[in-house]
XYZ file of C-alpha atoms in Angstrom:
404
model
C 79.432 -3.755 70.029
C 78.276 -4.886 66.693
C 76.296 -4.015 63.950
C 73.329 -5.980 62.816
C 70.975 -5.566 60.080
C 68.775 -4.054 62.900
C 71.782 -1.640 63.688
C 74.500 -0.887 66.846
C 74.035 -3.794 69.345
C 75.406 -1.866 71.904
C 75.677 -4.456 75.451
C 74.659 -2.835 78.822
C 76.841 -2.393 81.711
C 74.986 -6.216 83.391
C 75.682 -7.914 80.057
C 79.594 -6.164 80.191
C 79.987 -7.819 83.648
C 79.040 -11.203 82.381
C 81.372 -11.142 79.055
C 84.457 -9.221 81.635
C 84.282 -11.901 84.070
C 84.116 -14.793 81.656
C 87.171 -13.375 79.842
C 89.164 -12.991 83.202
C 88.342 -16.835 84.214
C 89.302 -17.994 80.536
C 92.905 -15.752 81.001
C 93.430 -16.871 84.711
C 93.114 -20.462 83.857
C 90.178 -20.666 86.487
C 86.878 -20.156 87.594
C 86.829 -17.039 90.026
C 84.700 -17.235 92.543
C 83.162 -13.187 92.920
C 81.280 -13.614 96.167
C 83.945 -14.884 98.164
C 86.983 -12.597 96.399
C 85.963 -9.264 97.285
C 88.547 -7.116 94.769
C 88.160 -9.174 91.540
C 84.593 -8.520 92.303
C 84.554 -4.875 92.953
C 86.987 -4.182 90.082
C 85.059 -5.891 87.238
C 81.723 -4.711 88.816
C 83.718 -0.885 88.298
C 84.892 -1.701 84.657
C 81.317 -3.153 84.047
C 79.802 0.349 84.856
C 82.676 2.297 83.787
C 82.588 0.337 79.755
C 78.431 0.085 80.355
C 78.485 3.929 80.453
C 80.466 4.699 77.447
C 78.215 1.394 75.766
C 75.471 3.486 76.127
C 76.728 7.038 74.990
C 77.960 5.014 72.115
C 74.378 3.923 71.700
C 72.930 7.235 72.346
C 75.183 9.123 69.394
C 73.931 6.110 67.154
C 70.584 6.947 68.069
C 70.710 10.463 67.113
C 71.484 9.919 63.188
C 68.871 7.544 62.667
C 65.327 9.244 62.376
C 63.605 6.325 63.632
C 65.435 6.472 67.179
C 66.088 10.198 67.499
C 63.915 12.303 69.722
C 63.845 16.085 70.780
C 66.555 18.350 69.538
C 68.490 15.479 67.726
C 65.477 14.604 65.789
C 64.958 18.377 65.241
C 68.400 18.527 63.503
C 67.718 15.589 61.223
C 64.790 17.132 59.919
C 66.489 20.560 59.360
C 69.071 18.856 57.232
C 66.560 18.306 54.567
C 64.510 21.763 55.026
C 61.862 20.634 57.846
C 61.352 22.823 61.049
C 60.091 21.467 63.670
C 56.338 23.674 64.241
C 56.692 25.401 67.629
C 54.245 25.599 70.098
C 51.973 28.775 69.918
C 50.364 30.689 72.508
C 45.990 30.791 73.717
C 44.741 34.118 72.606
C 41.527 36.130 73.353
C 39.953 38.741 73.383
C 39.186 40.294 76.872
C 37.005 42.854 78.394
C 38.514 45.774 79.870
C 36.089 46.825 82.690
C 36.718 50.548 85.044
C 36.824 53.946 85.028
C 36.537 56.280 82.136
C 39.780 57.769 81.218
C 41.596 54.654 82.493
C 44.837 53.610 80.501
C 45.604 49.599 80.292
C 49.070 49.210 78.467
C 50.941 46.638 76.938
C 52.140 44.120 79.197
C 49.788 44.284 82.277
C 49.185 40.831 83.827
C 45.994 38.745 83.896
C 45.307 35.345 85.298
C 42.333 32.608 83.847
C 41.698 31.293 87.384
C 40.109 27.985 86.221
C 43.924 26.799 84.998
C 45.872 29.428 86.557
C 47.666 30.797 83.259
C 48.941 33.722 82.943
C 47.630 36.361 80.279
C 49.344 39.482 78.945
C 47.543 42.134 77.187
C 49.301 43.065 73.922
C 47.756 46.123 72.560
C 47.113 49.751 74.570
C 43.883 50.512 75.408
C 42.299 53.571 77.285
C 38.210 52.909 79.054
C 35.738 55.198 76.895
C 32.727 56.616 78.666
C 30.752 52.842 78.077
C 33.482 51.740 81.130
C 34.412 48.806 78.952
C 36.547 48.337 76.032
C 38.279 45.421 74.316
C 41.589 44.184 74.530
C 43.713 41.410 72.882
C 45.537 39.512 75.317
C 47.888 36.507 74.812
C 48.929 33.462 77.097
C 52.610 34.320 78.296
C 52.817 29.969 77.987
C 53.030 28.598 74.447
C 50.700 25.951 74.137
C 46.830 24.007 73.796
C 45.450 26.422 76.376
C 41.466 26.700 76.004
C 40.060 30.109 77.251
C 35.994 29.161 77.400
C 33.867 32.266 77.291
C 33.226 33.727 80.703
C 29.778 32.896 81.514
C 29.902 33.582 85.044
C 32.390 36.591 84.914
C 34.534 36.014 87.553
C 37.161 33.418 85.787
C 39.672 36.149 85.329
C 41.906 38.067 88.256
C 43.976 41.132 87.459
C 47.821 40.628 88.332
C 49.173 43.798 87.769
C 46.464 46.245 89.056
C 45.960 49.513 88.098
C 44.077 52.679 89.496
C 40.495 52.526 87.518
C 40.488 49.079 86.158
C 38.173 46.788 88.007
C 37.444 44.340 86.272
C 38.268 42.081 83.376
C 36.052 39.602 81.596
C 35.791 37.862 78.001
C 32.132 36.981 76.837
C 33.540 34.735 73.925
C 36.182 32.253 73.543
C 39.648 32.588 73.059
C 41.602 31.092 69.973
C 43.749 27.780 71.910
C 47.053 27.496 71.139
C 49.051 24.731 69.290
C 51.359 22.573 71.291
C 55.073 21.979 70.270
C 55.114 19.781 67.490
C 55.811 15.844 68.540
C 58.490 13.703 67.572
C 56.320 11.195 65.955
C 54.661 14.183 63.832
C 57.973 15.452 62.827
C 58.892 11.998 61.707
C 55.612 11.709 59.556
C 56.327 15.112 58.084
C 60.098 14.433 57.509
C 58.961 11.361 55.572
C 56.626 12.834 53.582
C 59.308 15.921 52.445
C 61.379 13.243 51.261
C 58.314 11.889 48.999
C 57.619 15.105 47.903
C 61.286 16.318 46.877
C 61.151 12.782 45.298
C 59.481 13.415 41.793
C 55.988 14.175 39.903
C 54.816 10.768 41.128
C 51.797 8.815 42.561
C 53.340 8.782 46.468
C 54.480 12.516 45.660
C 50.731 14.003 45.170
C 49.663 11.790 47.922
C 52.379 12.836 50.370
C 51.713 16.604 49.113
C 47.862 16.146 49.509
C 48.541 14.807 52.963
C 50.542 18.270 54.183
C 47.196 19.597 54.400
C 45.823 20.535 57.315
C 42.302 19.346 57.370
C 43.459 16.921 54.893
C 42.796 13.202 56.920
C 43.353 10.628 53.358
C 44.023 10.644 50.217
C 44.390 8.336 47.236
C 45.644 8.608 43.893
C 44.829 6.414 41.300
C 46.493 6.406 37.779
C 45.911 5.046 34.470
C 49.038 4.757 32.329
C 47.141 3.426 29.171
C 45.091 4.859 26.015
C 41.602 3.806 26.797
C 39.758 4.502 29.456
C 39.543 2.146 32.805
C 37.642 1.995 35.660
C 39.291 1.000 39.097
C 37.131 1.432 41.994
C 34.319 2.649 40.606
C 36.670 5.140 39.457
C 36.496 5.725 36.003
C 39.594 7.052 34.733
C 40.562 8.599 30.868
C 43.699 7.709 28.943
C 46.927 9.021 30.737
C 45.260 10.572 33.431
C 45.116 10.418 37.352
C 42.322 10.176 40.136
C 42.270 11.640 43.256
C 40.365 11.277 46.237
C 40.577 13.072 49.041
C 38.790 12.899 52.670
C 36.720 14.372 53.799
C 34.131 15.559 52.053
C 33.689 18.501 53.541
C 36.681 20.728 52.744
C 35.690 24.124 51.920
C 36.845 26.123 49.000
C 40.052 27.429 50.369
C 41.419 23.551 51.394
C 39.517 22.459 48.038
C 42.221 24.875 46.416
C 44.941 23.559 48.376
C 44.260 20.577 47.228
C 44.175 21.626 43.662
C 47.612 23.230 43.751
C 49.544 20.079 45.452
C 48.050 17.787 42.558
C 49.195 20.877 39.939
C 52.663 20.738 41.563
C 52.978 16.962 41.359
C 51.805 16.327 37.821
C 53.652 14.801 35.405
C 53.246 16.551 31.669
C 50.459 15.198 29.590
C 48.553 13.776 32.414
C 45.155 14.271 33.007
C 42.761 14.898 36.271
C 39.231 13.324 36.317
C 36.421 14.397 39.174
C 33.563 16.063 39.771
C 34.824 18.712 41.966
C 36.990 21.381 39.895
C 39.144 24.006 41.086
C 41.550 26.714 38.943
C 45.285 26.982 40.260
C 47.374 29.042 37.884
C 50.291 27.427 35.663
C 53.787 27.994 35.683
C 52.854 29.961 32.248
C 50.967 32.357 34.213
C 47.985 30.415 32.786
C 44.443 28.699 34.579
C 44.824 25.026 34.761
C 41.412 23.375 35.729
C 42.565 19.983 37.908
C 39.773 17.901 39.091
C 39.723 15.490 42.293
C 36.716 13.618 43.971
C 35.429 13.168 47.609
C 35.495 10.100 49.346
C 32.215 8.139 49.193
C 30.806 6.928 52.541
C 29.926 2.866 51.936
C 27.339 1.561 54.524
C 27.764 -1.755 56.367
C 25.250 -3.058 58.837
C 26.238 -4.900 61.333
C 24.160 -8.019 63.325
C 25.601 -9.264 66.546
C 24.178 -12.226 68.249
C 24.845 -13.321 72.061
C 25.004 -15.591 74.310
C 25.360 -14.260 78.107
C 27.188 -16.112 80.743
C 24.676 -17.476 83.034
C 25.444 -17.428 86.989
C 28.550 -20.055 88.027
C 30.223 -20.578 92.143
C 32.729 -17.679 90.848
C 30.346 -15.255 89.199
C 26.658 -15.647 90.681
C 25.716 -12.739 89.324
C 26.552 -11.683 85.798
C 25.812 -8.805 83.676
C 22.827 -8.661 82.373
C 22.221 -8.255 78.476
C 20.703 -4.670 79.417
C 23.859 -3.637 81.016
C 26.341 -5.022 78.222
C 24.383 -3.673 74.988
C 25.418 -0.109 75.949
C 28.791 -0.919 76.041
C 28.402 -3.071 72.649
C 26.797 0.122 70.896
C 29.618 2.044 72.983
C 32.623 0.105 71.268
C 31.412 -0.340 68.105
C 30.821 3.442 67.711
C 34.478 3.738 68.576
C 35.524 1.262 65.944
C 33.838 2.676 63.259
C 35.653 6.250 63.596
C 39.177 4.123 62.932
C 37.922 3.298 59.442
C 40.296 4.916 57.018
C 40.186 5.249 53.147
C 39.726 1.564 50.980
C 39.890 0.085 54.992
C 37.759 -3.334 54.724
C 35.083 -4.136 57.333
C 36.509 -6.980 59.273
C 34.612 -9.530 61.725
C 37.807 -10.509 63.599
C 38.533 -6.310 65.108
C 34.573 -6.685 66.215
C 35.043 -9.926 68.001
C 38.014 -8.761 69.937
C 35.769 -5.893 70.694
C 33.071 -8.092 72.005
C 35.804 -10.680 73.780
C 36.884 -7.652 76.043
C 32.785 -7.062 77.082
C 32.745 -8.967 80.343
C 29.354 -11.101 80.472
C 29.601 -12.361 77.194
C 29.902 -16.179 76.931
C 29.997 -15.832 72.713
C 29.309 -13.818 69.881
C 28.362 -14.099 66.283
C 29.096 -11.248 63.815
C 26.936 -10.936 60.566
C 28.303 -7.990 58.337
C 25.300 -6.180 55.666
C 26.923 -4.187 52.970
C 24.996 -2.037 51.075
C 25.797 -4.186 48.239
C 25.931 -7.493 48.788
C 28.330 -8.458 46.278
C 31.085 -6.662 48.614
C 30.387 -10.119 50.996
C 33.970 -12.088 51.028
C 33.599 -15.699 51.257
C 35.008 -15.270 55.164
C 31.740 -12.682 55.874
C 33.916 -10.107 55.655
C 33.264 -6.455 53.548
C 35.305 -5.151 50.705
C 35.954 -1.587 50.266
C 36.945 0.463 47.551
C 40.199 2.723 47.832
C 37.639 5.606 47.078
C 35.305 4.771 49.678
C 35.190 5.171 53.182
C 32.972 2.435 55.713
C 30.491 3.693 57.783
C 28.449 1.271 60.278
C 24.790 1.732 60.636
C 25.286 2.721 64.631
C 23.254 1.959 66.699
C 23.677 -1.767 65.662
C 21.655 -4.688 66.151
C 22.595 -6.560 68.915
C 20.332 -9.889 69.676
C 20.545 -11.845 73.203
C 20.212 -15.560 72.043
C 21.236 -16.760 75.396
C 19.154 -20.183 75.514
């Protein structure tokens, strides 16, 4: 079982039978033959699956102290050695309508069902009916978990469980707050990662990594300039010793905006400098106002022209699909693609042609890409964005049938 740069190698119980019998022919002085010798067969096939076994708890334990391999609980310990909990699932809550008599007392803990997904509800506050025969009650999904509670439109989604003498109904005319679900292992990893960039030092891939703990946070990049004059990188134009920061999207409000603020406060180095146009006040370690400033991705328009040529009817495929029927799927795909643009991402012909490959009908394609400045245009046709910018394609795009 051993170690390679990849890590533990650990064989499985089929290769085990292979290596067990070729050592017992090499010690015997022969070549065994397992179909016709029924106990040499049976007993390595046993040790196979016995050694195979303890190959693969071997494996297992391995598994768990690496954070790239662990999953579920192991993984959870891993990332509570350096200070990260894993985020637990929390329940759907809402706010219900108590509907009955007047006088009628609905306590903590009486039952409720959502009959569209059949969860269970539990009201968590005491409520008595007033003389209006309704009143309002909070109740809470006894599930942890991405439950959505729509508002009630046709009032009969809801079923009491645990009836009692008065109440008659029970209804909820807005919608409920859905839980979150248990936080995955892949998210955990992410977030592991980036507590180990943080705890790291006042540093570029610190702010970044401390930006990026942000909720509604989606990208950021931080751009420095080490030098005494001023420099422009991206458009950005940054002043002696001082770092840039963009974050995305654009349309964080105030409170994220002073999130924001705080994780660049917390992750920068004395003497440096923040340049932007959007300024926020986070208070100093001297109980002072420090005014940091950070800038908004910039959306960067590309147009995009697509030319093809349809198949045209064969034996196999007499009739093909029209150019009417693939050009909503074109508009369909590419409207797709252009939400996986991240932060500096460049606009790429080759992603749009595997798009267009995967459109049955089409015989070939051309792609023509139209930044909104023209200099962006690589030599390969392909569009150059800034770290600070963020593509957007002109959707719906031009699609031309040149089918001769």
């Amino acid at each position: 079982m051993p170690l390679t740069p990849q890590g533990l190698d650990a064989p499985r119980a089929a290769d085990l039978l292979v290596q067990i019998r070729a050592e017992l022919d090499t010690r015997l002085g022969v070549v065994v033959d397992y179909e016709r010798d029924l106990l040499l067969d049976s007993l390595t096939a046993i040790m196979a699956i016995v050694v195979g076994d303890i190959s693969e708890a071997l494996q297992a334990v391995y598994d768990a102290r690496d954070p790239s391999n662990a999953t579920g609980d192991q993984l959870s310990s891993l990332a509570l050695a350096i200070g990260v909990v894993r985020e637990a699932a929390t329940p759907s809550t809402v706010t219900v309508q108590i509907i009955g008599a007047e006088g009628t007392a609905v306590l903590i803990g009486r039952t409720i069902r959502h009959l569209p997904g059949r969860e269970l509800f539990d009201i968590v506050e005491d409520v008595v009916i007033p003389v209006g025969l309704s009143v309002d009650a909070r109740a809470e999904a006894r599930v942890s978990g991405a439950v959505p509670v729509p508002a009630d439109i046709s009032g009969d989604d809801w079923e009491i469980v645990t009836p009692v003498v008065g109440w008659n109904n029970v209804t909820n005319t807005a919608a409920g707050t859905t839980g979150e679900a248990r936080e995955t292992d892949d998210e955990l990893r992410i977030r592991r990662q980036n507590s180990l960039q943080i705890g790291g030092s006042t540093s570029a891939a610190a702010m970044q990594a401390a930006i990026l703990q942000i909720p509604n946070v989606a990208a950021a990049v931080v751009l420095e300039n080490d030098d005494a004059l001023p420099i422009v990188i991206d458009g950005v134009s940054l002043d002696p010793h001082s770092a840039g920061v963009i974050v995305h999207p654009p349309t964080l409000d105030t409170d994220d905006q002073a999130l924001v603020a705080r994780a660049i406060y917390d992750n920068l180095a004395a003497g440096i400098k923040t340049n932007g146009s959007v300024v926020a006040v986070v208070q100093g370690a001297d109980l002072q106002d420090k005014t940091i400033r950070f800038d908004f991705s910039v959306a960067f328009l590309v147009g995009v022209l697509i030319s093809v040529v349809m198949e045209s009817p064969s034996i196999s495929d007499p009739n093909p699909p029209t150019f009417a029927e693939v050009e909503p799927q074109i508009q369909t795909a590419l409207a797709a693609h252009a939400l996986t643009f991240g932060l500096g991402e460049d606009v790429l012909k080759l992603p749009i042609l595997t798009l267009l490959d995967a459109v049955g009908g089409i015989r070939s394609a051309t792609v023509l890409l139209v930044p909104a400045d023209p200099l962006r245009l690589d030599a390969a046709g392909d569009v150059t964005i800034f770290s600070t910018e963020r593509a957007t394609l002109t959707i719906p795009v031009t699609v031309v049938d040149v089918t001769p």
